[in-house]
């Protein structure tokens, strides 16, 4: 077959071949394609004439692929799959030329996870604007999503059925002690925590509610010397010897040299998730950013590796 004939093969002929092979007769293939039976028959006959082989065996009980027809069908399906891929890529590209992605986050994720994600996203899609809102309180992030003021948010799992979520990471709560602290045993005990001055966020802080419940479960009463809103201030006070603290590891970073980082007697983790509003229609840019966030190996800081 010469190149001129190759160029004359039409996608409609390949669709007809696939439909007849799947349906087993020309009539049902025609219904599937929305064409007349004679049009489908003509498409197959023309393809056979161009290839110089019989692809379909026509009989009283239906239409069947010949051996060569079966082999040609494989290529026809591959070509149609390639076409679908081309169209998807083109549509994705059209949706990624401009626009914006709006992200709502709490501070530790905004500080340690999102800068790398945004840098990778902008490298791939430089024409899309990324808008990041840093919230103090976790409920504010979820409310921002509900009100449609953000496309992607970060929350703790489990969460409300209002959202479709994916787990991003498990962030361990760690105890931070001053450089001068001397551990009595091999591991930190609840008594060590209970008898040391503690610097903690407010009791209503959403990040710490899980830890406070954990303490109650093990009958540990903390000796809270200071209540401080900002994680970085708490860590600085620990470094200056004003007390110990318990924070999620990600929230505590960067940890000053000399500050001792110890696991709790019974470990506990906050599970951080990526959330979008369930059933919301998302633009291609949002899906592209989600794909980057799901590549944990690319984003995870060394402290969580």
XYZ file of C-alpha atoms in Angstrom:
305
model
C 0.000 0.000 0.000
C 1.504 3.346 -0.993
C 1.584 6.533 1.082
C -1.239 8.097 -0.951
C -3.631 5.345 0.107
C -2.440 5.597 3.727
C -3.412 9.231 3.772
C -6.929 8.393 2.560
C -7.883 6.227 5.545
C -10.562 8.053 7.500
C -11.367 7.972 11.185
C -15.005 7.261 10.275
C -13.866 4.020 8.625
C -11.957 2.962 11.726
C -14.954 3.774 13.930
C -17.153 1.664 11.657
C -14.741 -1.280 11.860
C -14.631 -1.100 15.661
C -18.424 -0.805 15.961
C -19.083 -3.799 13.676
C -16.513 -5.885 15.549
C -18.119 -5.027 18.905
C -21.765 -5.434 17.787
C -21.379 -8.404 15.476
C -23.635 -7.006 12.732
C -23.969 -3.913 10.591
C -27.425 -2.925 11.795
C -26.482 -2.554 15.476
C -23.199 -0.891 14.534
C -25.148 1.677 12.523
C -27.425 2.393 15.523
C -24.395 2.836 17.781
C -22.790 5.307 15.372
C -25.997 7.122 14.454
C -25.567 6.273 10.772
C -27.491 4.300 8.194
C -26.588 0.651 7.688
C -25.573 1.377 4.108
C -23.162 4.103 5.287
C -21.436 1.683 7.682
C -21.275 -0.993 4.980
C -19.793 1.509 2.529
C -17.162 2.630 5.087
C -16.028 -0.967 5.688
C -16.007 -1.799 1.967
C -13.968 1.299 1.152
C -11.444 0.483 3.928
C -11.133 -3.083 2.657
C -10.561 -1.830 -0.898
C -7.854 0.569 0.282
C -6.076 -2.107 2.333
C -6.587 -4.802 -0.274
C -7.819 -7.379 2.238
C -11.166 -8.623 3.571
C -11.684 -7.434 7.149
C -15.256 -8.546 7.816
C -16.822 -11.855 6.913
C -20.505 -11.203 6.150
C -22.931 -14.062 6.676
C -26.517 -14.945 7.417
C -25.842 -15.012 11.157
C -23.921 -11.739 11.410
C -20.567 -10.130 10.689
C -17.278 -11.549 11.937
C -13.697 -10.381 11.769
C -11.349 -12.296 9.514
C -7.927 -13.157 10.994
C -6.358 -10.143 9.309
C -9.363 -8.051 10.319
C -8.734 -8.995 13.943
C -5.134 -7.803 13.668
C -6.133 -4.572 11.930
C -8.756 -3.953 14.651
C -5.968 -3.770 17.245
C -4.319 -0.908 15.361
C -7.655 0.819 14.770
C -8.358 0.849 18.501
C -4.858 2.139 19.258
C -5.349 4.968 16.770
C -8.696 5.952 18.315
C -7.148 5.877 21.808
C -4.333 8.101 20.563
C -6.882 10.497 19.127
C -8.740 10.636 22.459
C -5.439 11.356 24.191
C -4.641 14.160 21.755
C -8.038 15.758 22.344
C -7.710 15.491 26.128
C -4.255 17.080 26.057
C -5.502 19.893 23.836
C -8.525 20.560 26.035
C -6.341 20.505 29.135
C -3.912 22.968 27.555
C -6.752 25.318 26.610
C -7.902 25.266 30.221
C -4.388 25.921 31.543
C -3.653 29.074 29.582
C -4.523 31.712 32.139
C -6.896 31.741 35.093
C -6.094 31.132 38.730
C -6.074 28.591 41.541
C -7.244 29.813 44.956
C -5.803 28.027 47.994
C -6.770 28.313 51.654
C -4.363 26.934 54.233
C -3.252 27.089 57.838
C 0.200 28.431 58.625
C 2.418 25.334 58.885
C 1.320 23.902 55.527
C 1.543 27.359 53.940
C 5.086 27.705 55.272
C 6.584 24.271 54.668
C 4.563 22.525 51.934
C 3.002 25.077 49.612
C 6.057 27.118 48.525
C 7.559 24.042 46.832
C 4.199 23.048 45.331
C 3.587 26.548 43.975
C 7.110 26.742 42.536
C 6.629 23.458 40.669
C 3.187 24.523 39.469
C 4.379 27.893 38.176
C 7.272 26.218 36.378
C 4.830 24.013 34.467
C 1.998 26.526 34.071
C 3.480 30.043 34.196
C 0.304 31.729 32.937
C -1.847 30.635 35.883
C -2.046 32.819 38.974
C -1.921 31.147 42.393
C -3.754 32.950 45.182
C -2.853 31.748 48.691
C -4.752 32.769 51.824
C -3.103 31.921 55.147
C -5.669 31.388 57.930
C -5.041 31.313 61.649
C -7.920 28.976 62.419
C -8.724 25.638 60.774
C -12.526 26.218 60.679
C -11.849 29.372 58.637
C -10.204 27.258 55.937
C -13.223 24.971 55.656
C -15.650 27.895 55.681
C -13.680 29.553 52.890
C -14.127 26.411 50.792
C -17.847 26.179 51.558
C -18.400 29.780 50.508
C -16.579 29.263 47.207
C -13.786 31.703 48.054
C -11.133 28.984 47.603
C -10.764 26.021 45.257
C -8.372 23.927 47.384
C -7.992 23.861 51.152
C -6.009 22.033 53.818
C -7.713 20.514 56.832
C -7.455 17.648 59.319
C -8.890 14.214 58.621
C -11.494 12.989 59.160
C -13.612 15.964 58.187
C -17.097 16.886 57.001
C -18.855 15.087 54.149
C -19.024 18.515 52.499
C -15.543 17.818 51.107
C -13.739 15.393 48.878
C -10.381 14.772 50.544
C -6.999 13.110 50.072
C -4.475 12.414 52.815
C -1.330 14.516 52.435
C 0.740 13.518 55.479
C 0.699 12.359 59.083
C 2.334 14.974 61.294
C 3.579 13.701 64.663
C 3.044 15.710 67.838
C 6.455 16.071 69.485
C 7.649 17.344 72.858
C 10.199 20.171 72.753
C 12.528 20.657 75.706
C 15.210 23.264 76.430
C 18.868 22.406 75.752
C 19.495 21.979 79.525
C 16.749 19.384 80.040
C 17.964 15.965 81.242
C 15.754 12.965 80.566
C 15.362 10.745 83.647
C 14.758 7.493 81.794
C 15.361 6.042 78.373
C 12.188 7.596 76.982
C 10.004 10.563 77.819
C 7.293 9.746 80.361
C 3.978 11.402 81.172
C 5.516 12.377 84.536
C 8.268 14.261 82.706
C 5.613 16.299 80.942
C 3.420 16.765 84.007
C 6.257 18.086 86.210
C 7.863 20.460 83.728
C 6.603 24.009 83.009
C 4.823 23.909 79.658
C 4.326 26.605 77.023
C 1.181 25.870 75.026
C -1.236 27.420 72.525
C -4.667 28.462 73.835
C -6.969 25.644 74.932
C -9.375 26.451 72.096
C -6.675 26.089 69.417
C -8.054 23.582 66.878
C -4.593 22.154 66.236
C -4.111 21.155 69.873
C -7.549 19.806 70.809
C -6.500 16.319 69.712
C -3.429 16.451 71.970
C -5.372 17.721 74.982
C -7.798 14.784 74.634
C -4.793 12.476 74.351
C -3.430 13.798 77.656
C -6.749 13.239 79.380
C -6.863 9.649 78.138
C -3.546 8.981 79.910
C -4.415 11.055 83.011
C -1.658 13.583 82.348
C -2.298 17.035 83.797
C -0.017 19.654 82.269
C 1.660 22.397 84.285
C 0.958 25.207 81.820
C 3.128 28.224 82.569
C 2.343 30.253 79.414
C -0.389 30.393 76.786
C 0.992 31.711 73.488
C -0.764 32.077 70.128
C 2.180 31.826 67.734
C 4.074 28.565 67.165
C 7.382 30.267 66.386
C 7.181 32.255 69.625
C 6.555 29.067 71.615
C 9.611 27.409 70.056
C 11.767 30.464 70.776
C 10.669 30.464 74.401
C 11.598 26.777 74.714
C 15.031 27.552 73.254
C 15.493 30.239 75.934
C 14.736 27.714 78.697
C 11.345 29.130 79.712
C 9.614 25.774 79.525
C 8.812 22.763 77.355
C 6.119 22.536 74.673
C 4.160 20.051 72.586
C 3.456 20.895 68.960
C 2.979 19.090 65.663
C 6.433 18.674 64.124
C 5.550 20.693 61.040
C 4.254 23.584 63.158
C 7.440 23.593 65.261
C 9.839 23.899 62.329
C 12.405 25.380 62.052
C 13.594 24.025 65.398
C 16.584 25.935 66.846
C 19.853 24.133 67.461
C 19.963 22.645 70.951
C 16.203 22.269 71.434
C 15.504 18.622 72.246
C 12.800 16.915 70.183
C 11.244 13.860 71.830
C 8.370 11.558 70.903
C 5.453 11.438 73.327
C 5.158 8.386 75.616
C 2.304 7.250 73.360
C 2.683 8.827 69.896
C -0.141 10.772 68.290
C -0.443 12.324 64.850
C -2.573 14.927 63.154
C -3.583 13.756 59.666
C -3.417 16.638 57.209
C -5.593 16.380 54.135
C -6.176 18.184 50.854
C -9.826 19.158 50.410
C -12.087 20.424 47.663
C -15.799 21.065 47.924
C -17.665 17.858 47.067
C -19.570 17.920 43.760
C -18.111 21.305 42.813
C -17.167 21.861 39.177
C -13.408 22.449 39.057
C -11.407 24.082 36.280
C -8.439 22.171 34.760
C -5.967 24.347 36.676
C -7.307 23.010 39.980
C -6.827 19.394 38.884
C -3.300 20.223 37.711
C -2.430 21.685 41.138
C -3.962 18.682 42.900
C -1.761 16.374 40.816
C 1.326 18.179 42.122
C 0.130 18.006 45.734
C -0.428 14.260 45.396
C 3.234 13.744 44.427
C 4.332 13.423 48.073
C 7.892 12.414 47.212
C 8.408 15.761 45.494
C 6.927 17.907 48.239
C 7.643 16.290 51.581
C 10.202 18.128 53.673
C 13.201 16.179 54.920
C 11.810 16.298 58.440
C 8.872 14.121 57.371
C 10.690 11.866 54.911
